[in-house]
Amino acid sequence: MKSQYRVVVIGGGVVGASVLYHLAKLGWSDVCLIERDVLTAGSSWHAAGGIHALNADPNIAALQGYTIDLLSEIEAESGQSIGLHMTGGMHLAGTPDRWEWLQSSYRRFQSIGIDDVHLITPEEAGRLSPVLNTEGILGGMWANREGYVDTTGTVHAYAIAAKKRGASVIEHNRVLELQQVPDGWQVVTEKGTIRCEHVVNAAGLWAKQVGRMAGIELPLSPLAHHYLVTETIPEIAALETELPMVVDLEGFTYSRQDQKGMLVGIYELNPKHWMMDGAPWEYGIELLQEEPDRIENELMAAFHRFPALQTAGVKTWVHGAFTFSPDGNPLVGPVRGVPGYWCACAVMAGFLQGGGVGKSLAEWMIHGETEADVFGMDVARYGDYAHNKDYIRQTTGQFYSRRFVMTYPNEQLPAGRPLKMSPAHDAMSAAGARWGESWGLEVPIYFAPEGFVEVPTLKRSNAFDLVAEEVRATRTTVGLLDIAGFSRYKVSGPNAEAWLDRMMACALPRTGRAKLAPMLSESGRLKGDLTLFNWGDGNWWIMGSYYLREWHMRWFRDHIEPGVHLTDISDAMVGFSLSGPNSLKVLEKLTDGPIADLPFMGCGSFDIGLIRARVGRLSVTGELGYEINCSAVEHIALRRALLDAGADLGLREIGFEALGSLRLEKSFGIWSREFTQIYTPGQTGMDRWIAWDKGDFIGRAAATAERDGNGPAQVIATLEIDATDADASGYEPVWQDGRRVGFVTSGGFGHWTGKSLALAMIDRDCAAEGTALSVHVVGAERAARVIAPSPHDPDGVAMRTT
Ligand SMILES: Cc1cc2nc3c(=O)[nH]c(=O)nc-3n(C[C@H](O)[C@H](O)[C@H](O)COP(=O)(O)OP(=O)(O)OC[C@H]3O[C@@H](n4cnc5c(N)ncnc54)[C@H](O)[C@@H]3O)c2cc1C
């Protein structure tokens, strides 16, 4: 063991070994992995080793696909067998909704290039798995690239391949302490102290403790999990080919062949957390006592699906633990304010996600950013609120128990809620608000009469007419929306203006003005779709998406300069947006100030009722609109004042469902849909806001190269879809004469225009107005065509005039 390395990876499970391999592969060979015991001595040794390319988050699915392709490569490179059985596999549906969901998922996988997937009939399922009872099965989705690996062999293969590229592996050496030093870290281990620039927490079941060594709380918990392996089953022994993997979505089980018997794993509805503060240090290659009673119902379902199990003897019970984050996806990346500390934790399916995690983390450390959009597994998608133990218990338990339960797009899940509530929450509830959740905050999705119950569906829901009414009110009179769910950052100090000028690609707004502000990374890709306010009193505000708070704060902190004071004021400042033709009339009743003189994209301080508010004239609805910001303690009073003033002007409270419809009718993009960290200004139309004639800003060289190049291959276009009972929602494939030309980024019904609309990222040569295309909506192909952007009020007259 040397006393100095560039990187120390803590943990020799599949994830740590993959990180080590990818660091070495990308050129950092002065790296070592430190393992408390022997390689695999956490969750990895007793995993079922199942691999499949499918995941509800298409970006994570793409990384899983990468892992599967990598497995043979590391086997060849290391010379270590990984025992790969690429049997193929199927997901089975036993209810009409589930079957429809599988058909729709099949199309979504096509969107991201997973083409070796197809739908199968129950009869085909029975032929592919002769021990399967297909009773009640309506259909399935088959994937070629499913199978399983030998888990120990796989971890060793990563480690051997890494060592061949110069990396070191040190076993039987626990990391005891982490000390931050000016140029990196001191890693105190049982065998001595190591200096390094970077540490990686890949400590699996012990990730919590290794986080706390650096003062970091990670929102994750181990949960216990069972699978069993049977003795030889004669029907299987008689088969000439190996059984495929089977996920029985209604039965909560996964299964595969294991030698001449079967392996059956269970995601039970009644999950059990294990050692929420991390596994004991002395825990080794051992198992938990099996608890068949706890999983009895799911086992019965498995016995029904595979009758041969009823008489098979159980050879081995495996009851072990592995870690989960609240949404089940990994926690990867750097932690705000702790330079040189990287996470590769909560990897729930290390054998199918470990490759993608290792690749992304190594790119991030070496190149400063990842190739893929990894927001879905970025540790910064959570904030401090998610460190609460009960929040972690509820959300990880919910994920585990719903692992094979389908979630409808209009379904609101209950775990960890309600947590954060804007002050007017209860009053809005009394007025009929129904709530969604964003980064722990309750946000109104629509208002409904007492007793209304929204039915979960993949198609248009019974809330359709309620949302339509809110849209109509906004277009014809005035809609009032709680905008506590926007983020707000205050920037001040002598260097604030110069700093903002470097951070944002737009020209800075003049005093009393707001501006749409694209923020870029050095590589010219998007880092934010923000709005910048120059209040004229030395304070600037940056406003954006609430759920990106930790993500943006990490970026801001990484680039902060002396003389700049930056504060996240999102919980201190809240507000309401008022939009629609009568919005000015409402405000005029509440202020003596020259509110009518406030120009489009103007901002200033006004007395609104009793409140001294900061008001910006802008809207996401495309109507005349105002965002009225107040302190949290004034939220209730502001709402009352606006409701009273708007009572005879047709004011109606609206939710974010209506906002979604209104913004689609204006072709306004939003983050995570039309704008992501892998898209460029040219692709998304964000280049409109770049101030090419100003001085330097982050990403300038790359953005200029894009502008002066041949143009992006794909761009965002607005589509009208011939849909009747369902609308696109995102990631549906877009076709031209049978050729896939892109995918939907957002979709929904434009209640005012009466059109089923979508924004889509499509090949540039298909983006001309009038181009005939088609889109699969909930699995059914629908005719579509490119229409001019902003089907409502294309000239923007409504929002610009008073
Ligand atoms: C029953 C069961 C079935 C599963 N089936 C599958 C499956 O089919 N497919 C799949 O992909 N996944 C499966 N998994 C999940 C899989 O096991 C995990 O996703 C994976 O093992 C996580 O790997 P890891 O490297 O993150 O963590 P771990 O395997 O827990 O490795 C962490 C390592 O860090 C070491 N360590 C911790 N602290 C320190 C320290 N202070 N100093 C030095 N070393 C330290 C530990 O000793 C350990 O070796 C299953 C898990 C279980 C329990």
PDB file of N, CA, C and O and ligand atoms in Angstrom, residues 10-16 34-44 46-51 173-176 202-206 210 213 225-227 254 281 318-322 344 347-353, ligand 1:
ATOM      1  N   ILE A  10     -13.568   3.509  -1.570  1.00  0.00           N
ATOM      2  CA  ILE A  10     -13.838   2.747  -0.342  1.00  0.00           C
ATOM      3  C   ILE A  10     -14.950   1.743  -0.635  1.00  0.00           C
ATOM      4  O   ILE A  10     -16.093   2.117  -0.885  1.00  0.00           O
ATOM      5  N   GLY A  11     -14.597   0.475  -0.642  1.00  0.00           N
ATOM      6  CA  GLY A  11     -15.611  -0.564  -0.833  1.00  0.00           C
ATOM      7  C   GLY A  11     -15.326  -1.433  -2.043  1.00  0.00           C
ATOM      8  O   GLY A  11     -15.203  -0.944  -3.161  1.00  0.00           O
ATOM      9  N   GLY A  12     -15.230  -2.739  -1.786  1.00  0.00           N
ATOM     10  CA  GLY A  12     -14.905  -3.694  -2.855  1.00  0.00           C
ATOM     11  C   GLY A  12     -16.083  -4.555  -3.255  1.00  0.00           C
ATOM     12  O   GLY A  12     -15.951  -5.758  -3.463  1.00  0.00           O
ATOM     13  N   GLY A  13     -17.265  -3.933  -3.368  1.00  0.00           N
ATOM     14  CA  GLY A  13     -18.400  -4.617  -3.986  1.00  0.00           C
ATOM     15  C   GLY A  13     -18.388  -4.360  -5.477  1.00  0.00           C
ATOM     16  O   GLY A  13     -17.416  -3.816  -6.021  1.00  0.00           O
ATOM     17  N   VAL A  14     -19.470  -4.731  -6.126  1.00  0.00           N
ATOM     18  CA  VAL A  14     -19.501  -4.587  -7.579  1.00  0.00           C
ATOM     19  C   VAL A  14     -19.379  -3.124  -7.996  1.00  0.00           C
ATOM     20  O   VAL A  14     -18.764  -2.806  -9.028  1.00  0.00           O
ATOM     21  N   VAL A  15     -19.901  -2.215  -7.166  1.00  0.00           N
ATOM     22  CA  VAL A  15     -19.885  -0.806  -7.551  1.00  0.00           C
ATOM     23  C   VAL A  15     -18.475  -0.222  -7.420  1.00  0.00           C
ATOM     24  O   VAL A  15     -17.955   0.410  -8.347  1.00  0.00           O
ATOM     25  N   GLY A  16     -17.834  -0.459  -6.267  1.00  0.00           N
ATOM     26  CA  GLY A  16     -16.474   0.052  -6.079  1.00  0.00           C
ATOM     27  C   GLY A  16     -15.529  -0.502  -7.134  1.00  0.00           C
ATOM     28  O   GLY A  16     -14.693   0.228  -7.691  1.00  0.00           O
ATOM     29  N   ILE A  34      -9.993   0.187  -1.421  1.00  0.00           N
ATOM     30  CA  ILE A  34      -9.740  -0.368  -0.093  1.00  0.00           C
ATOM     31  C   ILE A  34     -10.976  -1.124   0.376  1.00  0.00           C
ATOM     32  O   ILE A  34     -12.094  -0.575   0.350  1.00  0.00           O
ATOM     33  N   GLU A  35     -10.777  -2.359   0.748  1.00  0.00           N
ATOM     34  CA  GLU A  35     -11.883  -3.227   1.163  1.00  0.00           C
ATOM     35  C   GLU A  35     -11.648  -3.685   2.595  1.00  0.00           C
ATOM     36  O   GLU A  35     -10.586  -4.193   2.935  1.00  0.00           O
ATOM     37  N   ARG A  36     -12.662  -3.524   3.396  1.00  0.00           N
ATOM     38  CA  ARG A  36     -12.682  -3.898   4.818  1.00  0.00           C
ATOM     39  C   ARG A  36     -12.358  -5.376   5.017  1.00  0.00           C
ATOM     40  O   ARG A  36     -11.640  -5.772   5.922  1.00  0.00           O
ATOM     41  N   ASP A  37     -12.912  -6.220   4.136  1.00  0.00           N
ATOM     42  CA  ASP A  37     -12.801  -7.666   4.295  1.00  0.00           C
ATOM     43  C   ASP A  37     -12.192  -8.211   2.992  1.00  0.00           C
ATOM     44  O   ASP A  37     -11.048  -7.921   2.683  1.00  0.00           O
ATOM     45  N   VAL A  38     -12.974  -8.983   2.264  1.00  0.00           N
ATOM     46  CA  VAL A  38     -12.519  -9.404   0.939  1.00  0.00           C
ATOM     47  C   VAL A  38     -13.476  -8.803  -0.089  1.00  0.00           C
ATOM     48  O   VAL A  38     -14.589  -8.395   0.257  1.00  0.00           O
ATOM     49  N   LEU A  39     -13.048  -8.762  -1.340  1.00  0.00           N
ATOM     50  CA  LEU A  39     -13.941  -8.284  -2.395  1.00  0.00           C
ATOM     51  C   LEU A  39     -15.251  -9.054  -2.306  1.00  0.00           C
ATOM     52  O   LEU A  39     -15.241 -10.257  -2.026  1.00  0.00           O
ATOM     53  N   THR A  40     -16.349  -8.373  -2.520  1.00  0.00           N
ATOM     54  CA  THR A  40     -17.734  -8.909  -2.500  1.00  0.00           C
ATOM     55  C   THR A  40     -18.337  -9.028  -1.106  1.00  0.00           C
ATOM     56  O   THR A  40     -19.492  -9.452  -0.995  1.00  0.00           O
ATOM     57  N   ALA A  41     -17.611  -8.645  -0.049  1.00  0.00           N
ATOM     58  CA  ALA A  41     -18.075  -8.981   1.308  1.00  0.00           C
ATOM     59  C   ALA A  41     -19.232  -8.124   1.827  1.00  0.00           C
ATOM     60  O   ALA A  41     -19.464  -8.079   3.032  1.00  0.00           O
ATOM     61  N   GLY A  42     -19.972  -7.445   0.951  1.00  0.00           N
ATOM     62  CA  GLY A  42     -21.166  -6.728   1.389  1.00  0.00           C
ATOM     63  C   GLY A  42     -22.394  -7.400   0.818  1.00  0.00           C
ATOM     64  O   GLY A  42     -22.625  -8.595   1.045  1.00  0.00           O
ATOM     65  N   SER A  43     -23.179  -6.640   0.050  1.00  0.00           N
ATOM     66  CA  SER A  43     -24.357  -7.240  -0.607  1.00  0.00           C
ATOM     67  C   SER A  43     -23.947  -8.108  -1.782  1.00  0.00           C
ATOM     68  O   SER A  43     -24.695  -9.000  -2.185  1.00  0.00           O
ATOM     69  N   SER A  44     -22.791  -7.797  -2.357  1.00  0.00           N
ATOM     70  CA  SER A  44     -22.510  -8.325  -3.697  1.00  0.00           C
ATOM     71  C   SER A  44     -22.417  -9.846  -3.762  1.00  0.00           C
ATOM     72  O   SER A  44     -22.867 -10.443  -4.746  1.00  0.00           O
ATOM     73  N   HIS A  46     -23.947 -12.286  -2.340  1.00  0.00           N
ATOM     74  CA  HIS A  46     -25.142 -13.122  -2.327  1.00  0.00           C
ATOM     75  C   HIS A  46     -26.264 -12.586  -3.208  1.00  0.00           C
ATOM     76  O   HIS A  46     -27.415 -12.982  -3.066  1.00  0.00           O
ATOM     77  N   ALA A  47     -25.934 -11.684  -4.137  1.00  0.00           N
ATOM     78  CA  ALA A  47     -26.972 -11.209  -5.052  1.00  0.00           C
ATOM     79  C   ALA A  47     -27.380 -12.339  -5.993  1.00  0.00           C
ATOM     80  O   ALA A  47     -26.626 -13.279  -6.220  1.00  0.00           O
ATOM     81  N   ALA A  48     -28.591 -12.185  -6.537  1.00  0.00           N
ATOM     82  CA  ALA A  48     -29.067 -13.196  -7.485  1.00  0.00           C
ATOM     83  C   ALA A  48     -28.413 -13.025  -8.849  1.00  0.00           C
ATOM     84  O   ALA A  48     -28.537 -13.895  -9.709  1.00  0.00           O
ATOM     85  N   GLY A  49     -27.745 -11.890  -9.048  1.00  0.00           N
ATOM     86  CA  GLY A  49     -26.968 -11.687 -10.276  1.00  0.00           C
ATOM     87  C   GLY A  49     -27.800 -11.434 -11.514  1.00  0.00           C
ATOM     88  O   GLY A  49     -27.299 -11.523 -12.634  1.00  0.00           O
ATOM     89  N   GLY A  50     -29.062 -11.104 -11.324  1.00  0.00           N
ATOM     90  CA  GLY A  50     -29.942 -10.875 -12.476  1.00  0.00           C
ATOM     91  C   GLY A  50     -29.600  -9.584 -13.190  1.00  0.00           C
ATOM     92  O   GLY A  50     -29.248  -8.588 -12.567  1.00  0.00           O
ATOM     93  N   ILE A  51     -29.693  -9.594 -14.514  1.00  0.00           N
ATOM     94  CA  ILE A  51     -29.444  -8.376 -15.294  1.00  0.00           C
ATOM     95  C   ILE A  51     -30.550  -8.203 -16.326  1.00  0.00           C
ATOM     96  O   ILE A  51     -30.985  -9.159 -16.952  1.00  0.00           O
ATOM     97  N   ASN A 173      -8.660  -4.303   5.102  1.00  0.00           N
ATOM     98  CA  ASN A 173      -8.169  -3.009   5.567  1.00  0.00           C
ATOM     99  C   ASN A 173      -9.343  -2.046   5.657  1.00  0.00           C
ATOM    100  O   ASN A 173      -9.738  -1.432   4.672  1.00  0.00           O
ATOM    101  N   ARG A 174      -9.884  -1.899   6.849  1.00  0.00           N
ATOM    102  CA  ARG A 174     -11.061  -1.039   6.995  1.00  0.00           C
ATOM    103  C   ARG A 174     -10.654   0.428   7.025  1.00  0.00           C
ATOM    104  O   ARG A 174      -9.660   0.789   7.678  1.00  0.00           O
ATOM    105  N   VAL A 175     -11.398   1.257   6.358  1.00  0.00           N
ATOM    106  CA  VAL A 175     -11.228   2.708   6.484  1.00  0.00           C
ATOM    107  C   VAL A 175     -11.894   3.121   7.785  1.00  0.00           C
ATOM    108  O   VAL A 175     -13.075   2.844   8.014  1.00  0.00           O
ATOM    109  N   LEU A 176     -11.104   3.793   8.635  1.00  0.00           N
ATOM    110  CA  LEU A 176     -11.592   4.128   9.974  1.00  0.00           C
ATOM    111  C   LEU A 176     -12.078   5.562  10.064  1.00  0.00           C
ATOM    112  O   LEU A 176     -12.999   5.879  10.805  1.00  0.00           O
ATOM    113  N   ALA A 202     -18.112   3.959  -1.916  1.00  0.00           N
ATOM    114  CA  ALA A 202     -18.798   2.846  -2.585  1.00  0.00           C
ATOM    115  C   ALA A 202     -18.987   1.743  -1.546  1.00  0.00           C
ATOM    116  O   ALA A 202     -18.790   0.560  -1.817  1.00  0.00           O
ATOM    117  N   ALA A 203     -19.393   2.183  -0.333  1.00  0.00           N
ATOM    118  CA  ALA A 203     -19.377   1.272   0.806  1.00  0.00           C
ATOM    119  C   ALA A 203     -20.670   0.487   0.984  1.00  0.00           C
ATOM    120  O   ALA A 203     -20.855  -0.171   2.016  1.00  0.00           O
ATOM    121  N   GLY A 204     -21.558   0.527   0.026  1.00  0.00           N
ATOM    122  CA  GLY A 204     -22.739  -0.344   0.019  1.00  0.00           C
ATOM    123  C   GLY A 204     -23.504  -0.295   1.328  1.00  0.00           C
ATOM    124  O   GLY A 204     -24.018   0.757   1.746  1.00  0.00           O
ATOM    125  N   LEU A 205     -23.573  -1.429   2.018  1.00  0.00           N
ATOM    126  CA  LEU A 205     -24.336  -1.531   3.267  1.00  0.00           C
ATOM    127  C   LEU A 205     -23.792  -0.603   4.356  1.00  0.00           C
ATOM    128  O   LEU A 205     -24.464  -0.349   5.341  1.00  0.00           O
ATOM    129  N   TRP A 206     -22.564  -0.127   4.183  1.00  0.00           N
ATOM    130  CA  TRP A 206     -21.922   0.742   5.188  1.00  0.00           C
ATOM    131  C   TRP A 206     -21.812   2.191   4.678  1.00  0.00           C
ATOM    132  O   TRP A 206     -21.103   2.999   5.267  1.00  0.00           O
ATOM    133  N   VAL A 210     -19.796   5.675   6.144  1.00  0.00           N
ATOM    134  CA  VAL A 210     -18.677   6.283   5.397  1.00  0.00           C
ATOM    135  C   VAL A 210     -19.058   7.705   4.958  1.00  0.00           C
ATOM    136  O   VAL A 210     -18.206   8.565   4.786  1.00  0.00           O
ATOM    137  N   MET A 213     -18.458   9.828   8.090  1.00  0.00           N
ATOM    138  CA  MET A 213     -17.028  10.101   8.330  1.00  0.00           C
ATOM    139  C   MET A 213     -16.645  11.472   7.766  1.00  0.00           C
ATOM    140  O   MET A 213     -15.658  12.060   8.185  1.00  0.00           O
ATOM    141  N   HIS A 225     -34.059  -8.761   1.925  1.00  0.00           N
ATOM    142  CA  HIS A 225     -34.630  -9.296   0.677  1.00  0.00           C
ATOM    143  C   HIS A 225     -34.364 -10.796   0.616  1.00  0.00           C
ATOM    144  O   HIS A 225     -33.283 -11.251   0.970  1.00  0.00           O
ATOM    145  N   HIS A 226     -35.402 -11.533   0.152  1.00  0.00           N
ATOM    146  CA  HIS A 226     -35.291 -12.988   0.071  1.00  0.00           C
ATOM    147  C   HIS A 226     -35.233 -13.490  -1.372  1.00  0.00           C
ATOM    148  O   HIS A 226     -35.941 -12.964  -2.218  1.00  0.00           O
ATOM    149  N   TYR A 227     -34.465 -14.514  -1.594  1.00  0.00           N
ATOM    150  CA  TYR A 227     -34.744 -15.412  -2.713  1.00  0.00           C
ATOM    151  C   TYR A 227     -34.460 -16.827  -2.250  1.00  0.00           C
ATOM    152  O   TYR A 227     -33.761 -17.049  -1.249  1.00  0.00           O
ATOM    153  N   TYR A 254     -39.508 -12.423  -9.116  1.00  0.00           N
ATOM    154  CA  TYR A 254     -38.666 -12.637 -10.300  1.00  0.00           C
ATOM    155  C   TYR A 254     -38.097 -14.045 -10.188  1.00  0.00           C
ATOM    156  O   TYR A 254     -37.979 -14.603  -9.089  1.00  0.00           O
ATOM    157  N   TRP A 281     -19.917  -3.178  11.695  1.00  0.00           N
ATOM    158  CA  TRP A 281     -18.612  -3.359  11.034  1.00  0.00           C
ATOM    159  C   TRP A 281     -18.218  -4.831  10.964  1.00  0.00           C
ATOM    160  O   TRP A 281     -17.540  -5.253  10.033  1.00  0.00           O
ATOM    161  N   VAL A 318     -31.821 -17.526   0.617  1.00  0.00           N
ATOM    162  CA  VAL A 318     -30.907 -16.394   0.747  1.00  0.00           C
ATOM    163  C   VAL A 318     -31.731 -15.211   1.245  1.00  0.00           C
ATOM    164  O   VAL A 318     -32.688 -14.782   0.591  1.00  0.00           O
ATOM    165  N   HIS A 319     -31.408 -14.737   2.422  1.00  0.00           N
ATOM    166  CA  HIS A 319     -32.071 -13.566   2.995  1.00  0.00           C
ATOM    167  C   HIS A 319     -30.959 -12.595   3.357  1.00  0.00           C
ATOM    168  O   HIS A 319     -30.211 -12.814   4.314  1.00  0.00           O
ATOM    169  N   GLY A 320     -30.806 -11.577   2.536  1.00  0.00           N
ATOM    170  CA  GLY A 320     -29.711 -10.629   2.755  1.00  0.00           C
ATOM    171  C   GLY A 320     -30.236  -9.217   2.616  1.00  0.00           C
ATOM    172  O   GLY A 320     -31.437  -9.006   2.434  1.00  0.00           O
ATOM    173  N   ALA A 321     -29.330  -8.241   2.713  1.00  0.00           N
ATOM    174  CA  ALA A 321     -29.766  -6.842   2.648  1.00  0.00           C
ATOM    175  C   ALA A 321     -29.015  -6.104   1.556  1.00  0.00           C
ATOM    176  O   ALA A 321     -27.877  -6.432   1.237  1.00  0.00           O
ATOM    177  N   PHE A 322     -29.666  -5.118   0.991  1.00  0.00           N
ATOM    178  CA  PHE A 322     -28.987  -4.177   0.096  1.00  0.00           C
ATOM    179  C   PHE A 322     -29.664  -2.830   0.218  1.00  0.00           C
ATOM    180  O   PHE A 322     -30.756  -2.709   0.767  1.00  0.00           O
ATOM    181  N   ALA A 344     -21.001   6.808  -4.670  1.00  0.00           N
ATOM    182  CA  ALA A 344     -21.433   5.744  -5.596  1.00  0.00           C
ATOM    183  C   ALA A 344     -22.205   4.749  -4.728  1.00  0.00           C
ATOM    184  O   ALA A 344     -21.776   3.630  -4.507  1.00  0.00           O
ATOM    185  N   VAL A 347     -26.859   1.662  -4.723  1.00  0.00           N
ATOM    186  CA  VAL A 347     -27.034   1.021  -6.027  1.00  0.00           C
ATOM    187  C   VAL A 347     -27.800  -0.275  -5.780  1.00  0.00           C
ATOM    188  O   VAL A 347     -27.244  -1.273  -5.342  1.00  0.00           O
ATOM    189  N   MET A 348     -29.071  -0.176  -6.033  1.00  0.00           N
ATOM    190  CA  MET A 348     -30.007  -1.238  -5.679  1.00  0.00           C
ATOM    191  C   MET A 348     -29.811  -2.482  -6.540  1.00  0.00           C
ATOM    192  O   MET A 348     -30.098  -3.593  -6.108  1.00  0.00           O
ATOM    193  N   ALA A 349     -29.339  -2.295  -7.750  1.00  0.00           N
ATOM    194  CA  ALA A 349     -29.137  -3.428  -8.654  1.00  0.00           C
ATOM    195  C   ALA A 349     -27.736  -3.326  -9.244  1.00  0.00           C
ATOM    196  O   ALA A 349     -27.536  -2.992 -10.398  1.00  0.00           O
ATOM    197  N   GLY A 350     -26.759  -3.621  -8.400  1.00  0.00           N
ATOM    198  CA  GLY A 350     -25.370  -3.350  -8.748  1.00  0.00           C
ATOM    199  C   GLY A 350     -24.873  -4.094  -9.968  1.00  0.00           C
ATOM    200  O   GLY A 350     -23.999  -3.610 -10.683  1.00  0.00           O
ATOM    201  N   PHE A 351     -25.439  -5.269 -10.228  1.00  0.00           N
ATOM    202  CA  PHE A 351     -24.916  -6.054 -11.349  1.00  0.00           C
ATOM    203  C   PHE A 351     -25.420  -5.543 -12.681  1.00  0.00           C
ATOM    204  O   PHE A 351     -24.797  -5.761 -13.704  1.00  0.00           O
ATOM    205  N   LEU A 352     -26.547  -4.835 -12.651  1.00  0.00           N
ATOM    206  CA  LEU A 352     -26.991  -4.283 -13.921  1.00  0.00           C
ATOM    207  C   LEU A 352     -26.820  -2.780 -13.999  1.00  0.00           C
ATOM    208  O   LEU A 352     -26.889  -2.200 -15.078  1.00  0.00           O
ATOM    209  N   GLN A 353     -26.560  -2.136 -12.849  1.00  0.00           N
ATOM    210  CA  GLN A 353     -26.357  -0.681 -12.895  1.00  0.00           C
ATOM    211  C   GLN A 353     -24.904  -0.291 -12.625  1.00  0.00           C
ATOM    212  O   GLN A 353     -24.503   0.827 -12.916  1.00  0.00           O
TER     213      GLN A 353
HETATM  214  C1  LIG B   1     -30.729 -11.287  -1.779  1.00  0.00           C
HETATM  215  C2  LIG B   1     -30.232 -10.284  -2.777  1.00  0.00           C
HETATM  216  C3  LIG B   1     -30.475 -10.479  -4.142  1.00  0.00           C
HETATM  217  C4  LIG B   1     -30.015  -9.546  -5.062  1.00  0.00           C
HETATM  218  N1  LIG B   1     -30.200  -9.756  -6.405  1.00  0.00           N
HETATM  219  C5  LIG B   1     -29.682  -8.893  -7.311  1.00  0.00           C
HETATM  220  C6  LIG B   1     -29.771  -9.139  -8.696  1.00  0.00           C
HETATM  221  O1  LIG B   1     -30.361 -10.106  -9.118  1.00  0.00           O
HETATM  222  N2  LIG B   1     -29.217  -8.250  -9.564  1.00  0.00           N
HETATM  223  C7  LIG B   1     -28.558  -7.148  -9.124  1.00  0.00           C
HETATM  224  O2  LIG B   1     -28.068  -6.368  -9.947  1.00  0.00           O
HETATM  225  N3  LIG B   1     -28.461  -6.882  -7.810  1.00  0.00           N
HETATM  226  C8  LIG B   1     -29.004  -7.724  -6.904  1.00  0.00           C
HETATM  227  N4  LIG B   1     -28.885  -7.477  -5.562  1.00  0.00           N
HETATM  228  C9  LIG B   1     -28.347  -6.187  -5.150  1.00  0.00           C
HETATM  229  C10 LIG B   1     -26.835  -6.166  -5.206  1.00  0.00           C
HETATM  230  O3  LIG B   1     -26.349  -7.108  -4.329  1.00  0.00           O
HETATM  231  C11 LIG B   1     -26.343  -4.784  -4.826  1.00  0.00           C
HETATM  232  O4  LIG B   1     -26.925  -3.822  -5.678  1.00  0.00           O
HETATM  233  C12 LIG B   1     -24.848  -4.674  -4.949  1.00  0.00           C
HETATM  234  O5  LIG B   1     -24.216  -5.729  -4.355  1.00  0.00           O
HETATM  235  C13 LIG B   1     -24.362  -3.381  -4.330  1.00  0.00           C
HETATM  236  O6  LIG B   1     -22.983  -3.355  -4.465  1.00  0.00           O
HETATM  237  P1  LIG B   1     -22.095  -2.283  -3.698  1.00  0.00           P
HETATM  238  O7  LIG B   1     -20.734  -2.420  -4.233  1.00  0.00           O
HETATM  239  O8  LIG B   1     -22.755  -0.968  -3.771  1.00  0.00           O
HETATM  240  O9  LIG B   1     -22.193  -2.667  -2.162  1.00  0.00           O
HETATM  241  P2  LIG B   1     -21.633  -3.896  -1.338  1.00  0.00           P
HETATM  242  O10 LIG B   1     -21.678  -5.147  -2.103  1.00  0.00           O
HETATM  243  O11 LIG B   1     -22.329  -3.858  -0.027  1.00  0.00           O
HETATM  244  O12 LIG B   1     -20.116  -3.544  -1.155  1.00  0.00           O
HETATM  245  C14 LIG B   1     -19.649  -2.577  -0.263  1.00  0.00           C
HETATM  246  C15 LIG B   1     -18.267  -3.003   0.177  1.00  0.00           C
HETATM  247  O13 LIG B   1     -17.703  -1.942   0.913  1.00  0.00           O
HETATM  248  C16 LIG B   1     -16.903  -2.509   1.945  1.00  0.00           C
HETATM  249  N5  LIG B   1     -16.748  -1.474   2.977  1.00  0.00           N
HETATM  250  C17 LIG B   1     -17.739  -0.847   3.643  1.00  0.00           C
HETATM  251  N6  LIG B   1     -17.223   0.027   4.524  1.00  0.00           N
HETATM  252  C18 LIG B   1     -15.894  -0.043   4.399  1.00  0.00           C
HETATM  253  C19 LIG B   1     -14.846   0.619   5.045  1.00  0.00           C
HETATM  254  N7  LIG B   1     -15.048   1.524   6.031  1.00  0.00           N
HETATM  255  N8  LIG B   1     -13.576   0.311   4.685  1.00  0.00           N
HETATM  256  C20 LIG B   1     -13.341  -0.590   3.702  1.00  0.00           C
HETATM  257  N9  LIG B   1     -14.318  -1.254   3.065  1.00  0.00           N
HETATM  258  C21 LIG B   1     -15.583  -0.979   3.412  1.00  0.00           C
HETATM  259  C22 LIG B   1     -17.728  -3.697   2.386  1.00  0.00           C
HETATM  260  O14 LIG B   1     -16.968  -4.636   3.089  1.00  0.00           O
HETATM  261  C23 LIG B   1     -18.276  -4.210   1.079  1.00  0.00           C
HETATM  262  O15 LIG B   1     -17.479  -5.212   0.504  1.00  0.00           O
HETATM  263  C24 LIG B   1     -29.328  -8.399  -4.615  1.00  0.00           C
HETATM  264  C25 LIG B   1     -29.082  -8.232  -3.253  1.00  0.00           C
HETATM  265  C26 LIG B   1     -29.519  -9.150  -2.348  1.00  0.00           C
HETATM  266  C27 LIG B   1     -29.220  -8.946  -0.903  1.00  0.00           C
END
